[in-house]
Amino acid sequence: RFWIARTHSSTFMEVVVSTELKDGKFKSEDDPASVKCLLIAFLMNYFWLCQMAWMVCEALVMFRALVSCVVNSHIHRYMLKFNLACWGIPLIFPVAGVSLGQDDYA
């Protein structure tokens, strides 16, 4: 049970970090055509998607904790896989948005 509580707090901290980076650091009111505005829009979109991905992973951890009482399921190095997925997969969409339409992205 201690392992579940430690894992739960670890994924919760990842959600907190991505939320804080999304909301706290990258809000600005600049010219929409500037590179700085494009960068801010890219980072806000990316961190918002990371926040959503971490909430999905948090739900998976809670589901695994519930199901592990009945079925013995184990994912080898799942926190490493969750970190790669939650910080990597959301990067695809902002990169595609910037590369397909740089003028309309911000």
mmCIF file with all atom_site columns, C-alpha atoms in Angstrom:
data_model
loop_
_atom_site.group_PDB
_atom_site.id
_atom_site.type_symbol
_atom_site.label_atom_id
_atom_site.label_alt_id
_atom_site.label_comp_id
_atom_site.label_asym_id
_atom_site.label_entity_id
_atom_site.label_seq_id
_atom_site.pdbx_PDB_ins_code
_atom_site.Cartn_x
_atom_site.Cartn_y
_atom_site.Cartn_z
_atom_site.occupancy
_atom_site.B_iso_or_equiv
_atom_site.pdbx_formal_charge
_atom_site.auth_seq_id
_atom_site.auth_comp_id
_atom_site.auth_asym_id
_atom_site.auth_atom_id
_atom_site.pdbx_PDB_model_num
ATOM 1   C CA . ARG A 1 1   ? 0.000  0.000  0.000   1.00 0.00 ? 1   ARG A CA 1
ATOM 2   C CA . PHE A 1 2   ? 2.897  2.353  0.624   1.00 0.00 ? 2   PHE A CA 1
ATOM 3   C CA . TRP A 1 3   ? 4.086  1.705  -2.939  1.00 0.00 ? 3   TRP A CA 1
ATOM 4   C CA . ILE A 1 4   ? 0.666  2.707  -4.310  1.00 0.00 ? 4   ILE A CA 1
ATOM 5   C CA . ALA A 1 5   ? 0.607  5.905  -2.233  1.00 0.00 ? 5   ALA A CA 1
ATOM 6   C CA . ARG A 1 6   ? 4.145  6.823  -3.333  1.00 0.00 ? 6   ARG A CA 1
ATOM 7   C CA . THR A 1 7   ? 3.309  6.209  -7.006  1.00 0.00 ? 7   THR A CA 1
ATOM 8   C CA . HIS A 1 8   ? 0.073  8.162  -6.721  1.00 0.00 ? 8   HIS A CA 1
ATOM 9   C CA . SER A 1 9   ? 1.850  11.189 -5.255  1.00 0.00 ? 9   SER A CA 1
ATOM 10  C CA . SER A 1 10  ? 4.554  10.965 -7.934  1.00 0.00 ? 10  SER A CA 1
ATOM 11  C CA . THR A 1 11  ? 2.078  11.116 -10.812 1.00 0.00 ? 11  THR A CA 1
ATOM 12  C CA . PHE A 1 12  ? 0.114  13.818 -9.006  1.00 0.00 ? 12  PHE A CA 1
ATOM 13  C CA . MET A 1 13  ? 3.276  15.931 -8.786  1.00 0.00 ? 13  MET A CA 1
ATOM 14  C CA . GLU A 1 14  ? 3.782  15.516 -12.545 1.00 0.00 ? 14  GLU A CA 1
ATOM 15  C CA . VAL A 1 15  ? 0.257  16.879 -13.097 1.00 0.00 ? 15  VAL A CA 1
ATOM 16  C CA . VAL A 1 16  ? 1.001  19.798 -10.769 1.00 0.00 ? 16  VAL A CA 1
ATOM 17  C CA . VAL A 1 17  ? 4.280  20.610 -12.540 1.00 0.00 ? 17  VAL A CA 1
ATOM 18  C CA . SER A 1 18  ? 2.738  20.574 -16.015 1.00 0.00 ? 18  SER A CA 1
ATOM 19  C CA . THR A 1 19  ? -0.215 22.686 -14.814 1.00 0.00 ? 19  THR A CA 1
ATOM 20  C CA . GLU A 1 20  ? 2.067  25.227 -13.164 1.00 0.00 ? 20  GLU A CA 1
ATOM 21  C CA . LEU A 1 21  ? 4.240  25.496 -16.247 1.00 0.00 ? 21  LEU A CA 1
ATOM 22  C CA . LYS A 1 22  ? 1.159  25.916 -18.409 1.00 0.00 ? 22  LYS A CA 1
ATOM 23  C CA . ASP A 1 23  ? -0.556 28.558 -16.277 1.00 0.00 ? 23  ASP A CA 1
ATOM 24  C CA . GLY A 1 24  ? 2.187  30.355 -14.413 1.00 0.00 ? 24  GLY A CA 1
ATOM 25  C CA . LYS A 1 25  ? 5.165  30.903 -16.660 1.00 0.00 ? 25  LYS A CA 1
ATOM 26  C CA . PHE A 1 26  ? 4.037  31.503 -20.206 1.00 0.00 ? 26  PHE A CA 1
ATOM 27  C CA . LYS A 1 27  ? 1.258  34.089 -20.146 1.00 0.00 ? 27  LYS A CA 1
ATOM 28  C CA . SER A 1 28  ? 2.074  37.248 -22.012 1.00 0.00 ? 28  SER A CA 1
ATOM 29  C CA . GLU A 1 29  ? 0.354  39.928 -24.091 1.00 0.00 ? 29  GLU A CA 1
ATOM 30  C CA . ASP A 1 30  ? 2.535  40.604 -27.133 1.00 0.00 ? 30  ASP A CA 1
ATOM 31  C CA . ASP A 1 31  ? 2.081  41.225 -30.822 1.00 0.00 ? 31  ASP A CA 1
ATOM 32  C CA . PRO A 1 32  ? 0.448  38.089 -32.297 1.00 0.00 ? 32  PRO A CA 1
ATOM 33  C CA . ALA A 1 33  ? 2.830  38.096 -35.259 1.00 0.00 ? 33  ALA A CA 1
ATOM 34  C CA . SER A 1 34  ? 5.974  37.891 -33.160 1.00 0.00 ? 34  SER A CA 1
ATOM 35  C CA . VAL A 1 35  ? 8.143  34.834 -32.638 1.00 0.00 ? 35  VAL A CA 1
ATOM 36  C CA . LYS A 1 36  ? 7.723  35.211 -28.878 1.00 0.00 ? 36  LYS A CA 1
ATOM 37  C CA . CYS A 1 37  ? 3.946  34.945 -29.212 1.00 0.00 ? 37  CYS A CA 1
ATOM 38  C CA . LEU A 1 38  ? 4.299  31.856 -31.395 1.00 0.00 ? 38  LEU A CA 1
ATOM 39  C CA . LEU A 1 39  ? 6.598  30.275 -28.816 1.00 0.00 ? 39  LEU A CA 1
ATOM 40  C CA . ILE A 1 40  ? 4.207  31.096 -25.975 1.00 0.00 ? 40  ILE A CA 1
ATOM 41  C CA . ALA A 1 41  ? 1.241  29.639 -27.892 1.00 0.00 ? 41  ALA A CA 1
ATOM 42  C CA . PHE A 1 42  ? 3.258  26.513 -28.678 1.00 0.00 ? 42  PHE A CA 1
ATOM 43  C CA . LEU A 1 43  ? 4.310  26.012 -25.059 1.00 0.00 ? 43  LEU A CA 1
ATOM 44  C CA . MET A 1 44  ? 0.846  26.692 -23.638 1.00 0.00 ? 44  MET A CA 1
ATOM 45  C CA . ASN A 1 45  ? -0.695 24.177 -26.025 1.00 0.00 ? 45  ASN A CA 1
ATOM 46  C CA . TYR A 1 46  ? 2.022  21.626 -25.279 1.00 0.00 ? 46  TYR A CA 1
ATOM 47  C CA . PHE A 1 47  ? 1.749  21.934 -21.493 1.00 0.00 ? 47  PHE A CA 1
ATOM 48  C CA . TRP A 1 48  ? -2.057 21.801 -21.642 1.00 0.00 ? 48  TRP A CA 1
ATOM 49  C CA . LEU A 1 49  ? -1.818 18.541 -23.601 1.00 0.00 ? 49  LEU A CA 1
ATOM 50  C CA . CYS A 1 50  ? 0.780  17.245 -21.111 1.00 0.00 ? 50  CYS A CA 1
ATOM 51  C CA . GLN A 1 51  ? -1.583 18.046 -18.282 1.00 0.00 ? 51  GLN A CA 1
ATOM 52  C CA . MET A 1 52  ? -4.362 16.045 -19.969 1.00 0.00 ? 52  MET A CA 1
ATOM 53  C CA . ALA A 1 53  ? -1.992 13.139 -20.622 1.00 0.00 ? 53  ALA A CA 1
ATOM 54  C CA . TRP A 1 54  ? -0.908 13.086 -16.971 1.00 0.00 ? 54  TRP A CA 1
ATOM 55  C CA . MET A 1 55  ? -4.533 13.008 -15.865 1.00 0.00 ? 55  MET A CA 1
ATOM 56  C CA . VAL A 1 56  ? -5.080 9.957  -18.081 1.00 0.00 ? 56  VAL A CA 1
ATOM 57  C CA . CYS A 1 57  ? -2.013 8.293  -16.568 1.00 0.00 ? 57  CYS A CA 1
ATOM 58  C CA . GLU A 1 58  ? -3.222 9.167  -13.083 1.00 0.00 ? 58  GLU A CA 1
ATOM 59  C CA . ALA A 1 59  ? -6.508 7.429  -13.892 1.00 0.00 ? 59  ALA A CA 1
ATOM 60  C CA . LEU A 1 60  ? -4.594 4.402  -15.181 1.00 0.00 ? 60  LEU A CA 1
ATOM 61  C CA . VAL A 1 61  ? -2.555 4.223  -11.965 1.00 0.00 ? 61  VAL A CA 1
ATOM 62  C CA . MET A 1 62  ? -5.710 4.387  -9.878  1.00 0.00 ? 62  MET A CA 1
ATOM 63  C CA . PHE A 1 63  ? -7.373 1.748  -12.062 1.00 0.00 ? 63  PHE A CA 1
ATOM 64  C CA . ARG A 1 64  ? -4.325 -0.515 -11.749 1.00 0.00 ? 64  ARG A CA 1
ATOM 65  C CA . ALA A 1 65  ? -4.417 -0.097 -7.971  1.00 0.00 ? 65  ALA A CA 1
ATOM 66  C CA . LEU A 1 66  ? -8.063 -1.134 -7.969  1.00 0.00 ? 66  LEU A CA 1
ATOM 67  C CA . VAL A 1 67  ? -7.651 -4.060 -10.364 1.00 0.00 ? 67  VAL A CA 1
ATOM 68  C CA . SER A 1 68  ? -4.437 -5.350 -8.766  1.00 0.00 ? 68  SER A CA 1
ATOM 69  C CA . CYS A 1 69  ? -6.535 -6.565 -5.835  1.00 0.00 ? 69  CYS A CA 1
ATOM 70  C CA . VAL A 1 70  ? -8.205 -9.064 -8.175  1.00 0.00 ? 70  VAL A CA 1
ATOM 71  C CA . VAL A 1 71  ? -5.774 -9.589 -11.044 1.00 0.00 ? 71  VAL A CA 1
ATOM 72  C CA . ASN A 1 72  ? -2.016 -9.546 -10.612 1.00 0.00 ? 72  ASN A CA 1
ATOM 73  C CA . SER A 1 73  ? -0.992 -7.143 -13.376 1.00 0.00 ? 73  SER A CA 1
ATOM 74  C CA . HIS A 1 74  ? 2.460  -5.643 -13.645 1.00 0.00 ? 74  HIS A CA 1
ATOM 75  C CA . ILE A 1 75  ? 3.936  -3.235 -16.188 1.00 0.00 ? 75  ILE A CA 1
ATOM 76  C CA . HIS A 1 76  ? 7.726  -3.281 -16.154 1.00 0.00 ? 76  HIS A CA 1
ATOM 77  C CA . ARG A 1 77  ? 9.104  0.257  -15.527 1.00 0.00 ? 77  ARG A CA 1
ATOM 78  C CA . TYR A 1 78  ? 5.720  1.809  -16.060 1.00 0.00 ? 78  TYR A CA 1
ATOM 79  C CA . MET A 1 79  ? 6.688  5.222  -14.628 1.00 0.00 ? 79  MET A CA 1
ATOM 80  C CA . LEU A 1 80  ? 9.416  5.517  -17.260 1.00 0.00 ? 80  LEU A CA 1
ATOM 81  C CA . LYS A 1 81  ? 6.881  4.585  -19.931 1.00 0.00 ? 81  LYS A CA 1
ATOM 82  C CA . PHE A 1 82  ? 4.326  7.030  -18.517 1.00 0.00 ? 82  PHE A CA 1
ATOM 83  C CA . ASN A 1 83  ? 6.924  9.824  -18.474 1.00 0.00 ? 83  ASN A CA 1
ATOM 84  C CA . LEU A 1 84  ? 7.921  9.168  -22.080 1.00 0.00 ? 84  LEU A CA 1
ATOM 85  C CA . ALA A 1 85  ? 4.295  8.967  -23.191 1.00 0.00 ? 85  ALA A CA 1
ATOM 86  C CA . CYS A 1 86  ? 3.024  11.989 -21.253 1.00 0.00 ? 86  CYS A CA 1
ATOM 87  C CA . TRP A 1 87  ? 5.855  14.302 -22.237 1.00 0.00 ? 87  TRP A CA 1
ATOM 88  C CA . GLY A 1 88  ? 6.436  12.863 -25.741 1.00 0.00 ? 88  GLY A CA 1
ATOM 89  C CA . ILE A 1 89  ? 3.048  12.185 -27.347 1.00 0.00 ? 89  ILE A CA 1
ATOM 90  C CA . PRO A 1 90  ? 1.631  15.689 -26.664 1.00 0.00 ? 90  PRO A CA 1
ATOM 91  C CA . LEU A 1 91  ? 4.638  17.159 -28.481 1.00 0.00 ? 91  LEU A CA 1
ATOM 92  C CA . ILE A 1 92  ? 3.374  15.741 -31.792 1.00 0.00 ? 92  ILE A CA 1
ATOM 93  C CA . PHE A 1 93  ? 0.332  18.003 -32.037 1.00 0.00 ? 93  PHE A CA 1
ATOM 94  C CA . PRO A 1 94  ? 1.903  21.444 -31.409 1.00 0.00 ? 94  PRO A CA 1
ATOM 95  C CA . VAL A 1 95  ? 4.794  20.575 -33.748 1.00 0.00 ? 95  VAL A CA 1
ATOM 96  C CA . ALA A 1 96  ? 2.299  19.589 -36.450 1.00 0.00 ? 96  ALA A CA 1
ATOM 97  C CA . GLY A 1 97  ? 0.330  22.796 -35.846 1.00 0.00 ? 97  GLY A CA 1
ATOM 98  C CA . VAL A 1 98  ? 3.388  25.023 -36.156 1.00 0.00 ? 98  VAL A CA 1
ATOM 99  C CA . SER A 1 99  ? 4.766  23.207 -39.195 1.00 0.00 ? 99  SER A CA 1
ATOM 100 C CA . LEU A 1 100 ? 1.433  23.210 -41.077 1.00 0.00 ? 100 LEU A CA 1
ATOM 101 C CA . GLY A 1 101 ? 0.364  26.790 -40.373 1.00 0.00 ? 101 GLY A CA 1
ATOM 102 C CA . GLN A 1 102 ? 2.830  29.037 -38.626 1.00 0.00 ? 102 GLN A CA 1
ATOM 103 C CA . ASP A 1 103 ? 0.860  32.246 -39.264 1.00 0.00 ? 103 ASP A CA 1
ATOM 104 C CA . ASP A 1 104 ? -2.444 30.867 -37.964 1.00 0.00 ? 104 ASP A CA 1
ATOM 105 C CA . TYR A 1 105 ? -1.061 28.977 -34.975 1.00 0.00 ? 105 TYR A CA 1
ATOM 106 C CA . ALA A 1 106 ? -0.745 31.865 -32.557 1.00 0.00 ? 106 ALA A CA 1
#
